[in-house]
Tab-separated table of C-alpha atoms in Angstrom:
chain	number	residue	atom	x	y	z
A	1	MET	CA	0.000	0.000	0.000
A	2	ARG	CA	1.418	3.359	-1.043
A	3	LYS	CA	2.292	5.851	1.674
A	4	THR	CA	1.339	9.524	1.117
A	5	MET	CA	3.217	11.354	3.888
A	6	SER	CA	4.880	14.177	2.001
A	7	LEU	CA	7.064	15.031	4.997
A	8	ASP	CA	8.528	11.543	5.320
A	9	VAL	CA	11.978	12.379	3.963
A	10	ASN	CA	13.138	8.859	4.818
A	11	ALA	CA	10.801	7.303	2.251
A	12	GLY	CA	12.913	8.102	-0.800
A	13	LEU	CA	12.773	5.118	-3.152
A	14	GLN	CA	11.611	2.674	-0.485
A	15	LEU	CA	8.238	2.062	-2.125
A	16	ALA	CA	9.305	2.367	-5.761
A	17	ASN	CA	9.215	-0.537	-8.193
A	18	TRP	CA	12.706	-1.955	-7.828
A	19	GLU	CA	14.108	-4.410	-10.310
A	20	ASN	CA	14.047	-7.794	-8.589
A	21	THR	CA	17.560	-9.209	-8.288
A	22	SER	CA	17.417	-10.967	-4.890
A	23	ALA	CA	16.657	-14.386	-6.342
A	24	ILE	CA	18.673	-16.216	-3.703
A	25	ALA	CA	17.152	-15.964	-0.233
A	26	PRO	CA	19.547	-15.369	2.694
A	27	ASP	CA	18.509	-18.527	4.506
A	28	ILE	CA	21.020	-19.771	7.075
A	29	SER	CA	20.624	-23.203	8.630
A	30	HIS	CA	21.422	-24.029	12.238
A	31	GLN	CA	24.584	-25.809	11.136
A	32	GLN	CA	25.669	-22.855	8.995
A	33	ARG	CA	25.027	-20.487	11.876
A	34	GLU	CA	27.292	-22.510	14.141
A	35	GLN	CA	29.936	-22.576	11.403
A	36	LEU	CA	29.830	-18.842	10.656
A	37	LEU	CA	30.072	-17.969	14.346
A	38	ALA	CA	32.982	-20.386	14.809
A	39	SER	CA	34.848	-18.797	11.894
A	40	PHE	CA	34.177	-15.303	13.238
A	41	LYS	CA	35.386	-16.239	16.712
A	42	ALA	CA	38.534	-17.767	15.225
A	43	ALA	CA	39.207	-14.448	13.486
A	44	ILE	CA	38.821	-12.517	16.752
A	45	ARG	CA	41.268	-14.830	18.525
A	46	ILE	CA	44.106	-13.873	16.164
A	47	PRO	CA	45.747	-10.708	17.616
A	48	THR	CA	46.333	-8.811	14.371
A	49	VAL	CA	47.448	-5.728	16.305
A	50	SER	CA	48.907	-2.619	14.699
A	51	PHE	CA	51.000	-0.798	17.297
A	52	SER	CA	52.480	1.761	14.896
A	53	GLU	CA	53.259	2.161	11.195
A	54	THR	CA	56.475	0.226	11.730
A	55	ASP	CA	55.317	-2.180	14.425
A	56	ARG	CA	52.624	-4.711	13.523
A	57	ASN	CA	52.024	-8.288	14.573
A	58	THR	CA	53.045	-9.807	11.247
A	59	THR	CA	52.965	-13.330	12.694
A	60	ALA	CA	49.268	-12.861	13.465
A	61	LEU	CA	48.640	-11.305	10.044
A	62	ALA	CA	50.201	-14.342	8.361
A	63	GLU	CA	48.053	-16.620	10.527
A	64	PHE	CA	44.982	-14.613	9.506
A	65	ASN	CA	45.790	-15.215	5.841
A	66	ILE	CA	45.684	-18.949	6.520
A	67	LEU	CA	42.394	-18.626	8.423
A	68	LEU	CA	40.688	-16.856	5.507
A	69	LYS	CA	41.542	-19.666	3.103
A	70	ARG	CA	40.357	-22.272	5.578
A	71	ALA	CA	37.108	-20.449	6.444
A	72	PHE	CA	36.106	-19.604	2.864
A	73	PRO	CA	37.297	-22.444	0.615
A	74	ILE	CA	34.846	-21.695	-2.207
A	75	VAL	CA	35.863	-18.021	-2.406
A	76	PHE	CA	39.509	-18.985	-2.742
A	77	SER	CA	38.970	-21.880	-5.163
A	78	SER	CA	36.273	-20.452	-7.430
A	79	GLU	CA	37.289	-19.755	-11.009
A	80	LEU	CA	34.995	-16.748	-10.874
A	81	VAL	CA	36.963	-15.012	-8.102
A	82	LYS	CA	40.326	-13.424	-8.853
A	83	HIS	CA	42.369	-13.047	-5.669
A	84	GLU	CA	45.746	-11.520	-4.969
A	85	VAL	CA	47.725	-10.632	-1.866
A	86	VAL	CA	48.912	-7.025	-1.739
A	87	ALA	CA	51.824	-5.816	0.407
A	88	SER	CA	52.157	-9.301	1.996
A	89	TYR	CA	49.041	-9.149	4.203
A	90	SER	CA	46.265	-7.228	2.451
A	91	HIS	CA	43.811	-8.876	0.055
A	92	LEU	CA	42.219	-7.788	-3.209
A	93	PHE	CA	39.372	-9.771	-4.751
A	94	TRP	CA	37.799	-9.157	-8.162
A	95	VAL	CA	34.575	-10.827	-9.220
A	96	PRO	CA	33.700	-9.903	-12.822
A	97	GLY	CA	30.078	-9.376	-13.751
A	98	SER	CA	28.193	-10.829	-16.697
A	99	ASP	CA	27.453	-7.302	-17.967
A	100	PRO	CA	30.762	-5.435	-18.465
A	101	ALA	CA	28.840	-2.241	-19.285
A	102	LEU	CA	27.896	-1.892	-15.593
A	103	THR	CA	30.455	0.053	-13.529
A	104	PRO	CA	31.820	-2.115	-10.690
A	105	TYR	CA	31.643	-1.225	-7.017
A	106	MET	CA	33.923	-2.070	-4.096
A	107	LEU	CA	33.528	-3.216	-0.494
A	108	LEU	CA	36.262	-2.436	2.029
A	109	ALA	CA	37.153	-3.692	5.499
A	110	HIS	CA	40.334	-3.980	7.562
A	111	ILE	CA	42.015	-6.876	9.267
A	112	ASP	CA	44.147	-5.092	11.860
A	113	VAL	CA	43.019	-3.957	15.303
A	114	VAL	CA	44.260	-1.603	18.003
A	115	PRO	CA	46.049	-2.973	21.097
A	116	ALA	CA	44.076	-4.286	24.059
A	117	ALA	CA	45.091	-5.555	27.486
A	118	GLU	CA	43.018	-7.731	29.806
A	119	SER	CA	44.245	-5.615	32.721
A	120	ASP	CA	42.246	-2.659	31.363
A	121	GLY	CA	39.094	-4.222	32.840
A	122	TRP	CA	37.667	-6.470	30.140
A	123	GLU	CA	34.863	-8.795	31.176
A	124	ALA	CA	36.475	-11.436	28.949
A	125	PRO	CA	40.047	-11.536	27.597
A	126	PRO	CA	40.222	-9.216	24.540
A	127	PHE	CA	41.360	-11.958	22.162
A	128	SER	CA	39.260	-14.788	23.586
A	129	ALA	CA	36.057	-14.304	21.521
A	130	GLU	CA	34.238	-15.466	24.637
A	131	GLU	CA	30.457	-15.389	24.354
A	132	ILE	CA	28.594	-13.901	27.310
A	133	ASP	CA	24.804	-13.451	27.303
A	134	GLY	CA	24.683	-13.645	23.529
A	135	PHE	CA	27.546	-11.177	22.950
A	136	ILE	CA	30.928	-12.104	21.497
A	137	TYR	CA	33.677	-10.145	23.238
A	138	GLY	CA	36.985	-9.257	21.653
A	139	ARG	CA	39.078	-6.676	19.887
A	140	GLY	CA	37.866	-6.410	16.304
A	141	THR	CA	34.268	-7.482	16.881
A	142	ILE	CA	33.020	-4.037	15.797
A	143	ASP	CA	36.257	-2.612	14.367
A	144	ASN	CA	36.361	-4.207	11.841
A	145	LYS	CA	36.528	-7.995	11.573
A	146	GLN	CA	32.741	-8.240	11.596
A	147	SER	CA	32.826	-6.760	8.090
A	148	VAL	CA	35.939	-8.675	6.977
A	149	MET	CA	34.341	-11.996	7.839
A	150	GLY	CA	30.771	-10.961	7.055
A	151	ILE	CA	31.569	-9.911	3.481
A	152	LEU	CA	33.475	-13.085	2.666
A	153	GLN	CA	30.963	-15.304	4.460
A	154	ALA	CA	28.137	-13.823	2.387
A	155	LEU	CA	30.111	-14.319	-0.824
A	156	GLU	CA	30.923	-17.907	0.191
A	157	TYR	CA	27.229	-18.718	0.622
A	158	LEU	CA	26.256	-17.024	-2.642
A	159	LEU	CA	28.912	-18.842	-4.666
A	160	GLU	CA	27.885	-22.102	-3.048
A	161	ARG	CA	24.347	-21.486	-4.320
A	162	GLY	CA	25.447	-20.740	-7.866
A	163	TYR	CA	25.469	-16.938	-7.773
A	164	ARG	CA	26.976	-15.134	-10.752
A	165	PRO	CA	26.878	-11.334	-10.479
A	166	ARG	CA	25.621	-9.102	-13.247
A	167	ARG	CA	27.655	-6.132	-11.924
A	168	GLY	CA	31.294	-6.835	-11.162
A	169	PHE	CA	32.747	-5.916	-7.792
A	170	TYR	CA	35.980	-5.685	-5.833
A	171	ILE	CA	36.678	-6.487	-2.191
A	172	GLY	CA	39.650	-4.838	-0.486
A	173	LEU	CA	40.871	-5.988	2.933
A	174	GLY	CA	43.598	-3.752	4.336
A	175	HIS	CA	46.023	-4.832	7.048
A	176	ASP	CA	47.168	-1.482	8.499
A	177	GLU	CA	44.105	0.785	8.607
A	178	GLU	CA	44.617	1.536	12.293
A	179	VAL	CA	47.999	3.128	11.506
A	180	SER	CA	47.132	5.042	8.289
A	181	GLY	CA	46.677	2.318	5.630
A	182	ARG	CA	49.809	3.415	3.780
A	183	GLU	CA	50.854	-0.160	3.003
A	184	GLY	CA	47.519	-1.922	2.598
A	185	ALA	CA	44.917	0.455	1.181
A	186	VAL	CA	47.398	2.704	-0.599
A	187	ASN	CA	48.943	-0.213	-2.471
A	188	ILE	CA	45.556	-1.722	-3.316
A	189	VAL	CA	44.613	1.632	-4.848
A	190	LYS	CA	47.880	1.681	-6.831
A	191	VAL	CA	47.037	-1.733	-8.272
A	192	LEU	CA	43.552	-0.603	-9.268
A	193	LYS	CA	44.812	2.656	-10.774
A	194	SER	CA	47.371	0.777	-12.856
A	195	ARG	CA	44.469	-1.187	-14.356
A	196	GLY	CA	42.381	1.900	-15.062
A	197	VAL	CA	39.627	0.908	-12.626
A	198	LYS	CA	36.784	3.332	-11.924
A	199	LEU	CA	34.138	2.494	-9.346
A	200	ALA	CA	30.422	3.236	-9.084
A	201	TYR	CA	30.836	3.563	-5.321
A	202	VAL	CA	32.874	2.334	-2.362
A	203	LEU	CA	31.451	1.029	0.926
A	204	ASP	CA	33.706	0.921	3.979
A	205	GLU	CA	33.320	0.803	7.760
A	206	GLY	CA	32.051	3.850	9.617
A	207	LEU	CA	28.584	4.462	10.998
A	208	GLY	CA	25.884	1.958	11.906
A	209	VAL	CA	22.469	1.571	13.511
A	210	LEU	CA	21.957	3.859	16.505
A	211	ASP	CA	19.311	2.667	18.954
A	212	GLY	CA	18.699	5.032	21.857
A	213	ILE	CA	21.844	7.037	21.090
A	214	ILE	CA	20.173	10.175	19.696
A	215	SER	CA	18.108	11.769	22.456
A	216	GLY	CA	14.481	12.370	21.553
A	217	LEU	CA	14.508	10.222	18.409
A	218	ASP	CA	11.568	7.842	18.082
A	219	GLY	CA	13.122	4.475	17.264
A	220	PRO	CA	16.511	3.381	15.896
A	221	ALA	CA	18.199	5.067	12.940
A	222	ALA	CA	20.715	3.802	10.404
A	223	LEU	CA	23.270	6.481	9.533
A	224	ILE	CA	25.201	6.040	6.291
A	225	GLY	CA	28.430	8.025	6.387
A	226	ILE	CA	28.679	10.325	3.356
A	227	THR	CA	31.929	11.959	4.453
A	228	GLU	CA	34.463	11.862	7.258
A	229	LYS	CA	36.145	14.576	9.240
A	230	GLY	CA	39.658	15.674	8.415
A	231	MET	CA	42.547	14.990	10.758
A	232	ALA	CA	45.655	16.767	11.972
A	233	ASN	CA	48.407	15.969	14.450
A	234	VAL	CA	50.033	19.119	15.791
A	235	LYS	CA	53.176	19.380	17.904
A	236	LEU	CA	53.618	22.136	20.491
A	237	SER	CA	57.109	22.637	21.891
A	238	VAL	CA	58.975	25.006	24.200
A	239	THR	CA	62.750	25.395	24.532
A	240	THR	CA	64.326	27.239	27.487
A	241	ALA	CA	67.650	27.299	29.317
A	242	PRO	CA	68.327	24.290	31.581
A	243	GLY	CA	68.898	24.766	35.270
A	244	HIS	CA	68.913	23.280	38.749
A	245	SER	CA	65.621	22.805	40.539
A	246	SER	CA	67.004	24.636	43.598
A	247	MET	CA	67.141	27.912	41.648
A	248	PRO	CA	64.062	27.810	39.399
A	249	PRO	CA	63.164	30.632	37.016
A	250	ARG	CA	59.725	32.245	37.198
A	251	GLU	CA	58.529	30.042	34.320
A	252	THR	CA	59.785	26.667	33.128
A	253	SER	CA	59.385	24.964	29.775
A	254	ILE	CA	56.769	22.672	31.314
A	255	GLY	CA	54.846	25.568	32.839
A	256	ILE	CA	54.825	27.574	29.614
A	257	LEU	CA	53.629	24.578	27.609
A	258	ALA	CA	51.058	23.556	30.227
A	259	ALA	CA	49.594	27.077	30.122
A	260	ALA	CA	49.363	26.881	26.327
A	261	VAL	CA	47.591	23.513	26.517
A	262	THR	CA	45.208	24.877	29.156
A	263	ARG	CA	44.269	27.775	26.857
A	264	LEU	CA	43.548	25.349	24.021
A	265	GLU	CA	41.305	23.182	26.186
A	266	ALA	CA	39.522	26.215	27.660
A	267	ASN	CA	38.829	27.690	24.219
A	268	PRO	CA	37.428	24.982	21.926
A	269	MET	CA	37.177	25.421	18.181
A	270	PRO	CA	34.125	27.407	17.040
A	271	ARG	CA	30.695	25.785	16.782
A	272	LEU	CA	30.010	24.957	13.139
A	273	PHE	CA	26.865	22.876	13.443
A	274	GLY	CA	24.680	23.428	10.391
A	275	TYR	CA	27.545	24.460	8.120
A	276	GLY	CA	28.384	20.894	7.071
A	277	PRO	CA	26.551	17.736	5.967
A	278	GLU	CA	25.425	17.046	9.540
A	279	ARG	CA	22.543	19.368	8.669
A	280	GLY	CA	21.224	16.739	6.234
A	281	THR	CA	21.334	14.125	8.996
A	282	PHE	CA	18.889	15.938	11.220
A	283	GLU	CA	16.677	17.109	8.371
A	284	HIS	CA	16.253	13.431	7.387
A	285	LEU	CA	15.520	12.460	10.991
A	286	ALA	CA	13.234	15.421	11.817
A	287	HIS	CA	9.983	13.514	11.250
A	288	LYS	CA	10.994	10.933	13.888
A	289	PHE	CA	11.233	13.494	16.691
A	290	GLY	CA	8.334	14.687	18.822
A	291	LEU	CA	7.431	18.330	19.231
A	292	PRO	CA	9.107	20.752	19.734
A	293	LEU	CA	12.195	18.919	18.438
A	294	LYS	CA	10.464	18.043	15.164
A	295	PHE	CA	9.914	21.733	14.467
A	296	ILE	CA	13.484	22.622	15.454
A	297	MET	CA	15.035	19.838	13.349
A	298	SER	CA	12.907	20.826	10.364
A	299	ASN	CA	14.218	24.385	10.564
A	300	ILE	CA	17.918	23.902	11.226
A	301	TRP	CA	18.682	27.015	9.146
A	302	LEU	CA	17.122	28.955	12.037
A	303	PHE	CA	17.888	26.837	15.078
A	304	SER	CA	21.414	25.545	14.361
A	305	PRO	CA	23.034	27.813	17.026
A	306	LEU	CA	20.627	26.458	19.661
A	307	LEU	CA	21.147	22.855	18.597
A	308	GLY	CA	24.893	23.343	18.565
A	309	ARG	CA	24.882	24.568	22.174
A	310	VAL	CA	22.814	21.568	23.260
A	311	MET	CA	24.893	19.002	21.377
A	312	GLU	CA	28.252	20.278	22.604
A	313	ARG	CA	27.388	19.199	26.143
A	314	LYS	CA	28.218	15.533	25.433
A	315	PRO	CA	31.489	14.297	23.884
A	316	ASP	CA	29.787	11.946	21.405
A	317	THR	CA	27.539	14.689	19.963
A	318	ASN	CA	30.071	17.491	20.411
A	319	ALA	CA	32.071	15.744	17.683
A	320	PHE	CA	29.360	16.750	15.167
A	321	VAL	CA	29.407	20.388	16.263
A	322	ARG	CA	33.015	21.414	15.756
A	323	THR	CA	36.601	20.470	15.113
A	324	THR	CA	37.605	18.538	18.216
A	325	LEU	CA	40.974	18.848	19.923
A	326	ALA	CA	42.568	16.276	22.234
A	327	VAL	CA	45.974	16.548	23.891
A	328	THR	CA	47.229	12.976	23.665
A	329	MET	CA	50.944	13.140	24.569
A	330	PHE	CA	53.030	15.385	26.875
A	331	ASN	CA	56.746	14.776	27.234
A	332	SER	CA	59.420	16.551	29.272
A	333	GLY	CA	62.062	16.084	31.915
A	334	VAL	CA	64.899	13.623	32.468
A	335	LYS	CA	65.715	13.981	36.180
A	336	ILE	CA	63.725	15.039	39.209
A	337	ASN	CA	66.110	17.867	40.212
A	338	VAL	CA	66.836	19.218	36.719
A	339	ILE	CA	64.695	21.928	35.116
A	340	PRO	CA	64.128	20.562	31.626
A	341	PRO	CA	65.212	22.704	28.696
A	342	TYR	CA	62.564	21.201	26.438
A	343	ALA	CA	58.902	20.227	26.634
A	344	GLU	CA	56.566	18.986	23.923
A	345	ALA	CA	52.928	18.053	23.586
A	346	PHE	CA	50.991	16.458	20.754
A	347	VAL	CA	47.456	17.413	19.860
A	348	ASN	CA	45.106	15.316	17.708
A	349	LEU	CA	42.355	17.181	15.879
A	350	ARG	CA	39.347	15.867	13.956
A	351	ILE	CA	38.404	18.617	11.540
A	352	HIS	CA	34.830	19.685	10.811
A	353	SER	CA	33.743	19.682	7.175
A	354	ALA	CA	33.485	23.478	7.155
A	355	GLN	CA	37.159	23.946	8.083
A	356	THR	CA	40.572	23.150	6.645
A	357	VAL	CA	43.855	22.061	8.217
A	358	GLN	CA	45.339	25.521	7.627
A	359	GLU	CA	42.413	27.296	9.258
A	360	VAL	CA	42.715	25.057	12.304
A	361	LEU	CA	46.475	25.714	12.562
A	362	ASP	CA	45.861	29.449	12.445
A	363	LEU	CA	43.305	29.165	15.249
A	364	ILE	CA	45.714	27.134	17.399
A	365	ARG	CA	48.459	29.735	17.013
A	366	SER	CA	46.013	32.518	17.834
A	367	THR	CA	44.696	30.739	20.930
A	368	VAL	CA	48.144	29.798	22.235
A	369	GLY	CA	49.200	33.418	21.763
A	370	ASP	CA	52.776	32.855	22.958
A	371	GLU	CA	55.736	33.140	20.601
A	372	ARG	CA	57.766	30.915	22.920
A	373	VAL	CA	55.508	27.998	21.974
A	374	LYS	CA	56.391	26.552	18.588
A	375	VAL	CA	53.396	25.127	16.686
A	376	GLU	CA	54.164	22.551	13.983
A	377	LEU	CA	51.935	20.419	11.780
A	378	VAL	CA	53.142	16.805	11.999
A	379	ASN	CA	50.665	15.483	9.439
A	380	GLY	CA	47.069	15.906	8.430
A	381	PHE	CA	44.468	16.139	5.704
A	382	ASP	CA	41.358	18.179	5.029
A	383	PRO	CA	37.827	16.758	5.483
A	384	LEU	CA	36.807	14.310	2.774
A	385	PRO	CA	34.442	15.281	-0.079
A	386	VAL	CA	30.723	14.791	0.564
A	387	SER	CA	29.272	11.885	-1.421
A	388	ALA	CA	25.883	12.102	-3.105
A	389	TYR	CA	22.840	10.959	-1.146
A	390	ASP	CA	19.903	12.133	-3.235
A	391	GLU	CA	17.503	9.904	-5.165
A	392	THR	CA	19.920	9.621	-8.102
A	393	ALA	CA	22.828	8.392	-5.950
A	394	PHE	CA	23.142	4.712	-6.902
A	395	GLY	CA	25.425	3.591	-4.076
A	396	TYR	CA	23.562	5.415	-1.317
A	397	GLN	CA	20.157	4.196	-2.482
A	398	ILE	CA	21.319	0.582	-2.856
A	399	ILE	CA	22.791	0.603	0.657
A	400	LYS	CA	19.621	2.220	1.978
A	401	LYS	CA	17.375	-0.296	0.185
A	402	THR	CA	19.387	-3.228	1.531
A	403	THR	CA	19.162	-1.829	5.048
A	404	LEU	CA	15.394	-1.431	4.771
A	405	ASP	CA	15.081	-4.911	3.246
A	406	MET	CA	16.679	-6.186	6.457
A	407	PHE	CA	15.198	-3.723	8.949
A	408	PRO	CA	12.024	-2.069	7.604
A	409	GLN	CA	11.444	-0.385	10.967
A	410	LEU	CA	14.541	1.792	10.652
A	411	THR	CA	14.885	5.411	9.686
A	412	VAL	CA	17.808	5.904	7.266
A	413	ALA	CA	19.777	9.141	7.055
A	414	PRO	CA	23.133	10.421	5.816
A	415	GLY	CA	25.766	10.984	8.476
A	416	VAL	CA	29.272	12.256	9.148
A	417	CYS	CA	31.933	9.759	10.185
A	418	VAL	CA	33.973	11.391	12.967
A	419	GLY	CA	36.792	8.833	12.690
A	420	ASN	CA	38.936	8.137	9.650
A	421	THR	CA	38.902	5.051	7.436
A	422	ASP	CA	40.848	3.420	4.620
A	423	SER	CA	38.220	4.739	2.209
A	424	ARG	CA	39.895	8.155	2.109
A	425	HIS	CA	42.617	6.629	-0.076
A	426	TYR	CA	40.032	5.777	-2.760
A	427	VAL	CA	38.929	9.310	-3.687
A	428	ASP	CA	40.600	9.091	-7.115
A	429	LEU	CA	38.612	5.970	-8.041
A	430	THR	CA	35.076	7.219	-7.321
A	431	THR	CA	33.126	10.294	-6.314
A	432	ASP	CA	30.856	8.301	-4.001
A	433	ILE	CA	32.285	6.775	-0.831
A	434	TYR	CA	30.023	5.529	1.949
A	435	ARG	CA	30.937	4.428	5.451
A	436	TYR	CA	28.456	2.062	7.045
A	437	ALA	CA	27.656	-1.434	8.266
A	438	PRO	CA	24.431	-2.428	10.083
A	439	THR	CA	26.189	-2.969	13.395
A	440	TRP	CA	23.780	-2.008	16.188
A	441	PHE	CA	24.794	0.410	18.927
A	442	LYS	CA	22.875	1.073	22.113
A	443	PRO	CA	23.753	3.579	24.856
A	444	GLY	CA	27.320	2.986	26.027
A	445	ASP	CA	28.320	0.989	22.959
A	446	PRO	CA	30.110	3.793	21.019
A	447	GLY	CA	32.696	3.911	23.837
A	448	ARG	CA	33.647	0.318	23.036
A	449	PHE	CA	35.379	1.482	19.840
A	450	HIS	CA	39.088	1.282	20.709
A	451	GLY	CA	37.888	0.895	24.294
A	452	VAL	CA	37.186	-1.796	26.846
A	453	ASN	CA	34.706	-4.643	26.277
A	454	GLU	CA	34.358	-4.301	22.521
A	455	ARG	CA	31.624	-6.729	21.543
A	456	ILE	CA	28.910	-7.668	19.054
A	457	SER	CA	25.875	-9.875	19.528
A	458	ALA	CA	25.952	-13.214	17.749
A	459	ASN	CA	22.581	-12.324	16.244
A	460	ASN	CA	23.879	-9.014	14.875
A	461	TYR	CA	26.851	-10.721	13.233
A	462	GLU	CA	24.476	-13.118	11.470
A	463	GLU	CA	22.469	-10.054	10.351
A	464	LEU	CA	25.644	-8.558	8.893
A	465	VAL	CA	26.236	-11.681	6.829
A	466	LYS	CA	22.667	-11.481	5.504
A	467	PHE	CA	23.066	-7.754	4.778
A	468	TYR	CA	26.073	-8.342	2.532
A	469	PHE	CA	24.310	-11.371	1.022
A	470	LEU	CA	21.473	-9.080	-0.088
A	471	LEU	CA	23.737	-6.167	-0.979
A	472	PHE	CA	25.681	-8.198	-3.544
A	473	GLN	CA	22.422	-9.081	-5.276
A	474	ASN	CA	20.872	-5.611	-4.988
A	475	CYS	CA	23.923	-4.146	-6.715
A	476	ASP	CA	22.963	-6.147	-9.811
A	477	ILE	CA	20.140	-3.646	-10.347
A	478	THR	CA	20.969	-1.883	-13.609
A	479	LYS	CA	19.413	1.468	-12.701
A	480	LEU	CA	17.410	3.086	-9.939
A	481	PRO	CA	13.623	3.092	-10.302
A	482	GLU	CA	11.570	6.172	-11.079
A	483	THR	CA	10.753	8.324	-8.060
A	484	HIS	CA	7.209	8.983	-6.878
A	485	GLY	CA	7.580	12.739	-6.898
A	486	SER	CA	6.565	14.815	-3.914
A	487	ASP	CA	5.061	11.863	-2.056
A	488	HIS	CA	8.580	10.570	-1.438
A	489	GLU	CA	10.887	13.530	-1.561
A	490	LEU	CA	14.232	13.325	0.205
């Protein structure tokens, strides 16, 4: 039955006449469920940790290579699938389609994880994959082995059932995303560029399904990342004359630098809510809020200053309001009775879409306001381009359709990814990059990213497998259906 709510901006193409490509149902037997969970747990138990760009657990990465071949024998033996190892530990798969006129797409995920120690307070050892109350605990369960294994598991099942895609696709699994992706993703991109590959869209990790995370929202929402914030690492340093602690000067290198850091923390970057794509997020979600929030969200052009002040009160929503600044390292001193001649601090910034690295550097220098403090850019990059999310955006609409096929109760909206992903290295291959997997997050769960007690429910992992199972088939749609005009405007 056709819906006629003209204000339902989530409707989009949901009720249009889609070309039917999902001929193979995502049925999973009890035995298959046990097998897919066992393979996923085996992946979590391998500590593929990236400590730094030059320090990675290569023994674990090599073991992971072996696991993939054992867990997905059809993927690795099929004549249809072309596989190659890139930079020793990353993987590139190419599955050609029956219609070469259709532009291929690409799915990304990463194998490596950040460090974790049981002493940090985990309920289960971080590389145990222990299941407690239906949740699988372990580093990589939501960042990002659930997608690594889910993508390949879905492809394994499809190939087993005789699937042959109409639209070709690539799968790229990087091994050093947590430390910049300069070996994995960068080299995969070089391979693709050398072959003249252009992509319809790229889908990587990023946002997910938020249930109870956005205050005042009626029901869960799936946010598809259409961009990600920029990033900069900035070094602050002070050099003074050394001396003995018994005859201290009025100010020391540590004191001068500490005062500069205090000024930065006391004077956050300006509120920019409403000046970036986060505006589209709340306009898409407006109809799911009660009054007066519905009215406010529907008129962000007027109320963005008010919303910005409200959202900056919590760290997780403050990230959408401005460029965030975190002092992450502070080094000085060699002996307890020696006044150190040198002190340094490192600041990590995640840059709002309405700013650039240079603008942020200028603001830091202005806020520090002390010529004795040297401000240097270590590295960084501007915010990523905003990908299309209107009714003509093939990738966005296919991802949205697949999500609603799985979870018709959800509201779907574009979002901003506050972290950075391997997908930023793919900007020369496509104009449309999306960052999303239907991993569910309830209150408290976002803190598990790179934190303690990272986990995913066994049921949600099975849902991920089914999502990719449907996504592969939905991508075989040759073109988007006609829209229904004003009844379904975005």
